[in-house]
Short mmCIF file of C-alpha atoms in Angstrom, two decimals:
data_model
loop_
_atom_site.label_atom_id
_atom_site.label_comp_id
_atom_site.label_asym_id
_atom_site.label_seq_id
_atom_site.Cartn_x
_atom_site.Cartn_y
_atom_site.Cartn_z
CA UNK A 190 -5.34 -2.41 -21.94
CA UNK A 191 -8.25 -2.96 -19.54
CA UNK A 192 -8.05 -3.51 -15.77
CA UNK A 193 -11.02 -4.82 -13.85
CA UNK A 194 -11.34 -3.82 -10.19
CA UNK A 195 -13.53 -5.85 -7.86
CA UNK A 196 -14.35 -3.68 -4.86
CA UNK A 197 -14.55 0.11 -4.92
CA UNK A 198 -13.69 0.90 -1.31
CA UNK A 199 -10.79 3.08 -0.19
CA UNK A 200 -8.07 0.95 -1.80
CA UNK A 201 -9.99 -0.03 -4.91
CA UNK A 202 -10.89 3.58 -5.69
CA UNK A 203 -7.34 4.78 -4.96
CA UNK A 204 -5.86 2.28 -7.39
CA UNK A 205 -8.50 3.11 -10.01
CA UNK A 206 -7.57 6.80 -9.88
CA UNK A 207 -3.89 5.94 -10.10
CA UNK A 208 -4.44 3.69 -13.13
CA UNK A 209 -6.73 5.97 -15.09
CA UNK A 210 -4.04 7.75 -17.13
CA UNK A 211 -2.50 4.48 -18.37
CA UNK A 212 -5.32 1.95 -18.73
CA UNK A 213 -9.07 1.61 -19.11
CA UNK A 214 -10.66 0.76 -15.75
CA UNK A 215 -13.90 -1.14 -15.21
CA UNK A 216 -15.30 -1.51 -11.67
CA UNK A 217 -17.57 -4.06 -10.04
CA UNK A 218 -19.00 -3.80 -6.52
CA UNK A 219 -22.08 -5.35 -4.93
CA UNK A 220 -22.74 -2.00 -3.21
CA UNK A 221 -24.85 0.06 -5.63
CA UNK A 222 -23.80 3.34 -3.99
CA UNK A 223 -20.14 2.51 -4.65
CA UNK A 224 -20.98 1.68 -8.25
CA UNK A 225 -22.59 5.09 -8.60
CA UNK A 226 -19.52 6.70 -7.07
CA UNK A 227 -17.30 4.89 -9.59
CA UNK A 228 -19.47 6.23 -12.41
CA UNK A 229 -19.23 9.78 -11.04
CA UNK A 230 -15.44 9.34 -10.79
CA UNK A 231 -15.36 8.59 -14.52
CA UNK A 232 -15.00 4.81 -14.58
CA UNK A 233 -16.94 2.16 -16.41
CA UNK A 234 -18.94 -0.22 -14.24
CA UNK A 235 -20.01 -3.83 -14.76
CA UNK A 236 -23.34 -5.06 -13.44
CA UNK A 237 -21.98 -8.62 -13.27
CA UNK A 238 -18.53 -10.14 -12.80
CA UNK A 239 -18.81 -11.79 -16.20
CA UNK A 240 -19.05 -8.36 -17.84
CA UNK A 241 -15.99 -7.15 -15.93
CA UNK A 242 -13.96 -10.15 -17.09
CA UNK A 243 -14.97 -9.77 -20.73
CA UNK A 244 -12.35 -7.15 -21.62
CA UNK A 245 -10.07 -7.16 -18.55
CA UNK A 246 -6.47 -8.28 -19.04
CA UNK A 247 -5.73 -7.95 -15.31
CA UNK A 248 -8.13 -8.20 -12.37
CA UNK A 249 -7.57 -6.47 -9.03
CA UNK A 250 -9.29 -8.08 -6.06
CA UNK A 251 -9.84 -5.28 -3.53
CA UNK A 252 -12.61 -6.61 -1.27
CA UNK A 253 -12.75 -7.12 2.49
CA UNK A 254 -11.30 -10.42 3.78
CA UNK A 255 -14.75 -11.68 4.80
CA UNK A 256 -16.00 -11.29 1.21
CA UNK A 257 -12.93 -12.67 -0.57
CA UNK A 258 -13.79 -16.38 -0.51
CA UNK A 259 -17.19 -15.87 -2.13
CA UNK A 260 -15.73 -13.68 -4.89
CA UNK A 261 -12.89 -16.13 -5.56
CA UNK A 262 -15.34 -19.02 -5.80
CA UNK A 263 -17.34 -17.07 -8.38
CA UNK A 264 -14.12 -16.46 -10.38
CA UNK A 265 -13.08 -20.12 -10.38
CA UNK A 266 -12.48 -21.34 -13.93
CA UNK A 267 -13.25 -17.94 -15.46
CA UNK A 268 -9.95 -16.06 -15.32
CA UNK A 269 -8.23 -18.16 -18.00
CA UNK A 270 -5.02 -16.31 -18.97
CA UNK A 271 -5.78 -13.19 -16.92
CA UNK A 272 -3.62 -12.18 -13.97
CA UNK A 273 -5.40 -11.85 -10.63
CA UNK A 274 -3.84 -9.33 -8.24
CA UNK A 275 -5.10 -9.74 -4.68
CA UNK A 276 -4.66 -7.04 -2.04
CA UNK A 277 -6.82 -8.91 0.48
CA UNK A 278 -5.09 -8.80 3.86
CA UNK A 279 -4.11 -12.15 5.36
CA UNK A 280 -5.00 -14.22 2.28
CA UNK A 281 -1.96 -16.21 1.11
CA UNK A 282 -1.17 -17.37 -2.41
CA UNK A 283 -1.77 -20.96 -1.33
CA UNK A 284 -5.21 -20.10 0.07
CA UNK A 285 -6.16 -18.23 -3.09
CA UNK A 286 -4.99 -21.15 -5.25
CA UNK A 287 -6.98 -23.63 -3.15
CA UNK A 288 -10.19 -21.71 -3.89
CA UNK A 289 -9.45 -20.45 -7.39
CA UNK A 290 -7.64 -23.47 -8.79
CA UNK A 291 -4.85 -22.94 -11.30
CA UNK A 292 -4.14 -19.42 -12.43
CA UNK A 293 -1.79 -16.48 -12.52
CA UNK A 294 -1.84 -14.86 -9.09
CA UNK A 295 0.03 -11.91 -7.62
CA UNK A 296 -0.40 -11.11 -3.95
CA UNK A 297 0.20 -7.42 -3.23
CA UNK A 298 0.21 -5.41 -0.01
CA UNK A 299 -0.20 -1.63 -0.44
CA UNK A 300 -0.33 1.09 2.18
CA UNK A 301 -2.52 4.16 2.67
CA UNK A 302 -0.30 6.39 0.55
CA UNK A 303 -1.68 4.83 -2.63
CA UNK A 304 -4.40 7.48 -2.14
CA UNK A 305 -1.96 10.10 -3.46
CA UNK A 306 -0.08 7.75 -5.84
CA UNK A 307 2.86 7.57 -3.41
CA UNK A 308 2.13 4.15 -2.01
CA UNK A 309 4.64 1.58 -0.84
CA UNK A 310 3.56 -1.74 -2.35
CA UNK A 311 5.03 -5.18 -1.73
CA UNK A 312 4.20 -8.08 -4.01
CA UNK A 313 4.91 -11.75 -4.58
CA UNK A 314 3.96 -13.99 -7.52
CA UNK A 315 2.95 -17.61 -7.85
CA UNK A 316 4.73 -19.90 -10.30
CA UNK A 317 2.17 -19.33 -13.07
CA UNK A 318 3.06 -15.64 -13.45
CA UNK A 319 5.48 -15.15 -16.33
CA UNK A 320 8.19 -12.51 -16.61
CA UNK A 321 6.02 -10.65 -19.13
CA UNK A 322 3.04 -10.77 -16.76
CA UNK A 323 5.16 -9.34 -13.96
CA UNK A 324 6.51 -6.57 -16.21
CA UNK A 325 2.95 -5.60 -17.16
CA UNK A 326 1.95 -5.58 -13.49
CA UNK A 327 4.92 -3.34 -12.64
CA UNK A 328 4.10 -0.95 -15.50
CA UNK A 329 0.53 -0.48 -14.30
CA UNK A 330 0.95 -0.53 -10.53
CA UNK A 331 3.99 1.77 -10.49
CA UNK A 332 1.48 4.56 -11.27
CA UNK A 333 0.41 4.22 -7.64
CA UNK A 334 3.78 4.12 -5.88
CA UNK A 335 6.98 2.17 -5.31
CA UNK A 336 7.01 -1.61 -5.79
CA UNK A 337 9.04 -4.13 -3.79
CA UNK A 338 9.14 -7.80 -4.75
CA UNK A 339 9.60 -9.79 -1.55
CA UNK A 340 9.21 -13.38 -0.37
CA UNK A 341 5.73 -14.18 0.91
CA UNK A 342 7.28 -14.97 4.29
CA UNK A 343 8.03 -11.24 4.65
CA UNK A 344 4.50 -10.00 3.83
CA UNK A 345 3.51 -9.80 7.52
CA UNK A 346 6.68 -7.89 8.38
CA UNK A 347 6.01 -5.53 5.47
CA UNK A 348 2.46 -5.02 6.73
CA UNK A 349 3.82 -3.97 10.14
CA UNK A 350 6.55 -1.72 8.71
CA UNK A 351 4.91 -0.09 5.68
CA UNK A 352 1.24 -0.94 6.12
CA UNK A 353 1.03 0.36 9.69
CA UNK A 354 3.96 2.72 9.11
CA UNK A 355 1.92 5.75 7.97
CA UNK A 356 0.09 5.76 11.32
CA UNK A 357 3.40 5.75 13.17
CA UNK A 358 4.68 8.56 10.95
CA UNK A 359 1.50 10.59 11.53
CA UNK A 360 1.96 10.13 15.28
CA UNK A 361 5.54 11.41 15.01
CA UNK A 362 4.39 14.36 12.88
CA UNK A 363 1.63 15.20 15.35
CA UNK A 364 4.12 15.26 18.22
CA UNK A 365 6.57 17.45 16.27
CA UNK A 366 3.77 19.86 15.35
CA UNK A 367 2.74 20.07 19.01
CA UNK A 368 6.35 20.82 19.89
CA UNK A 369 6.24 23.78 17.51
CA UNK A 370 3.00 25.02 19.06
CA UNK A 371 4.56 24.76 22.50
CA UNK A 372 7.36 27.05 21.38
CA UNK A 373 4.94 29.70 20.07
CA UNK A 374 4.03 28.86 16.46
CA UNK A 375 0.41 28.64 15.31
CA UNK A 376 -0.86 25.16 14.44
CA UNK A 377 -0.91 25.86 10.70
CA UNK A 378 2.57 27.36 10.64
CA UNK A 379 4.01 24.58 12.81
CA UNK A 380 2.40 21.94 10.58
CA UNK A 381 3.80 23.55 7.44
CA UNK A 382 7.31 23.84 8.93
CA UNK A 383 7.26 20.23 10.12
CA UNK A 384 6.00 18.81 6.81
CA UNK A 385 8.58 20.76 4.80
CA UNK A 386 11.33 19.65 7.19
CA UNK A 387 10.36 15.98 7.05
CA UNK A 388 9.81 15.87 3.28
CA UNK A 389 13.10 17.67 2.68
CA UNK A 390 14.97 15.32 5.03
CA UNK A 391 13.56 12.28 3.20
CA UNK A 392 14.67 13.74 -0.14
CA UNK A 393 18.19 14.28 1.19
CA UNK A 394 18.43 10.62 2.20
CA UNK A 395 16.88 9.33 -1.04
CA UNK A 396 18.91 11.50 -3.41
CA UNK A 397 22.23 11.79 -1.61
CA UNK A 398 22.27 8.38 0.09
CA UNK A 399 24.23 7.47 3.19
CA UNK A 400 23.08 6.30 6.60
CA UNK A 401 20.66 8.46 8.63
CA UNK A 402 23.19 8.60 11.47
CA UNK A 403 25.72 10.20 9.13
CA UNK A 404 23.28 13.04 8.42
CA UNK A 405 22.59 13.44 12.13
CA UNK A 406 26.29 14.17 12.67
CA UNK A 407 26.14 16.83 9.93
CA UNK A 408 23.27 18.61 11.70
CA UNK A 409 24.46 18.11 15.28
CA UNK A 410 27.35 20.41 16.09
CA UNK A 411 29.59 19.52 19.07
CA UNK A 412 28.01 20.85 22.24
CA UNK A 413 25.18 22.40 20.23
CA UNK A 414 21.40 22.53 20.36
CA UNK A 415 20.68 19.49 18.17
CA UNK A 416 22.78 17.05 20.16
CA UNK A 417 21.00 18.22 23.29
CA UNK A 418 17.69 17.21 21.71
CA UNK A 419 19.15 13.89 20.47
CA UNK A 420 20.24 13.15 24.05
CA UNK A 421 16.62 13.44 25.20
CA UNK A 422 15.48 11.02 22.46
CA UNK A 423 18.20 8.53 23.42
CA UNK A 424 17.36 8.76 27.12
CA UNK A 425 13.71 8.06 26.27
CA UNK A 426 14.61 5.01 24.20
CA UNK A 427 13.26 6.52 20.98
CA UNK A 428 14.87 3.96 18.61
CA UNK A 429 13.95 1.01 20.82
CA UNK A 430 10.35 2.21 21.11
CA UNK A 431 9.99 2.40 17.32
CA UNK A 432 11.54 -1.05 16.84
CA UNK A 433 9.21 -2.54 19.46
CA UNK A 434 6.27 -0.68 17.89
CA UNK A 435 6.83 -2.39 14.52
CA UNK A 436 7.52 -5.75 16.19
CA UNK A 437 4.26 -5.63 18.16
CA UNK A 438 2.37 -4.76 14.97
CA UNK A 439 4.00 -7.77 13.27
CA UNK A 440 3.02 -10.05 16.15
CA UNK A 441 -0.59 -8.83 15.96
CA UNK A 442 -0.63 -9.43 12.20
CA UNK A 443 0.35 -13.05 12.80
CA UNK A 444 -2.38 -13.52 15.42
CA UNK A 445 -5.11 -12.17 13.15
CA UNK A 446 -4.57 -14.89 10.54
#
């Protein structure tokens, strides 16, 4: 099984490294330095798109939005039975079809965490993609994280929640680490404590289930220290701020299209 990757930037290279244990990866990029980097990372490179398509069963389009139209025009009529997976932000299935013509197209939206094979990836398929094509896509892309099939109308909301989400999480982590420093811990120790606490809390919710509020009641004893801290978060509108944060990101996503 061969996968061709067009574009070896942050996302393209992250996916390539995630795929490498399951499939053969061939890379194409107009930037010669990125082609050299792909070679050093252990991947085959194609000097022309035609060479990349020769053996590829699936093609990942991982270029910047400004470059996407030109690449799609050069692929028109050449993909045949291959599946094109586009991770180009803001480019809809309909827009891709209008440039590419008929073909099997999957639109995917990954987040930063693909870099460590723990990405959150939404995807939607056009009508040409068969069940077998989708199963093959899932088999390959699950190497890089969790997959969520959603309606294309929810892609912008997903971008705000999961695409921008890591930045919001990092901001929360930074604040919690600073809180530890304020109470006397060194930066490194506070960071380690916070990361272990957050990762462990996520595992509790994933493995044991339930609603987050249920687990809050298990930690917060009546009249205790935790509920005192929760009161401060509630007074500051913590939940409302996060909800508005994601909503504003969604609104901006819509404006950028």
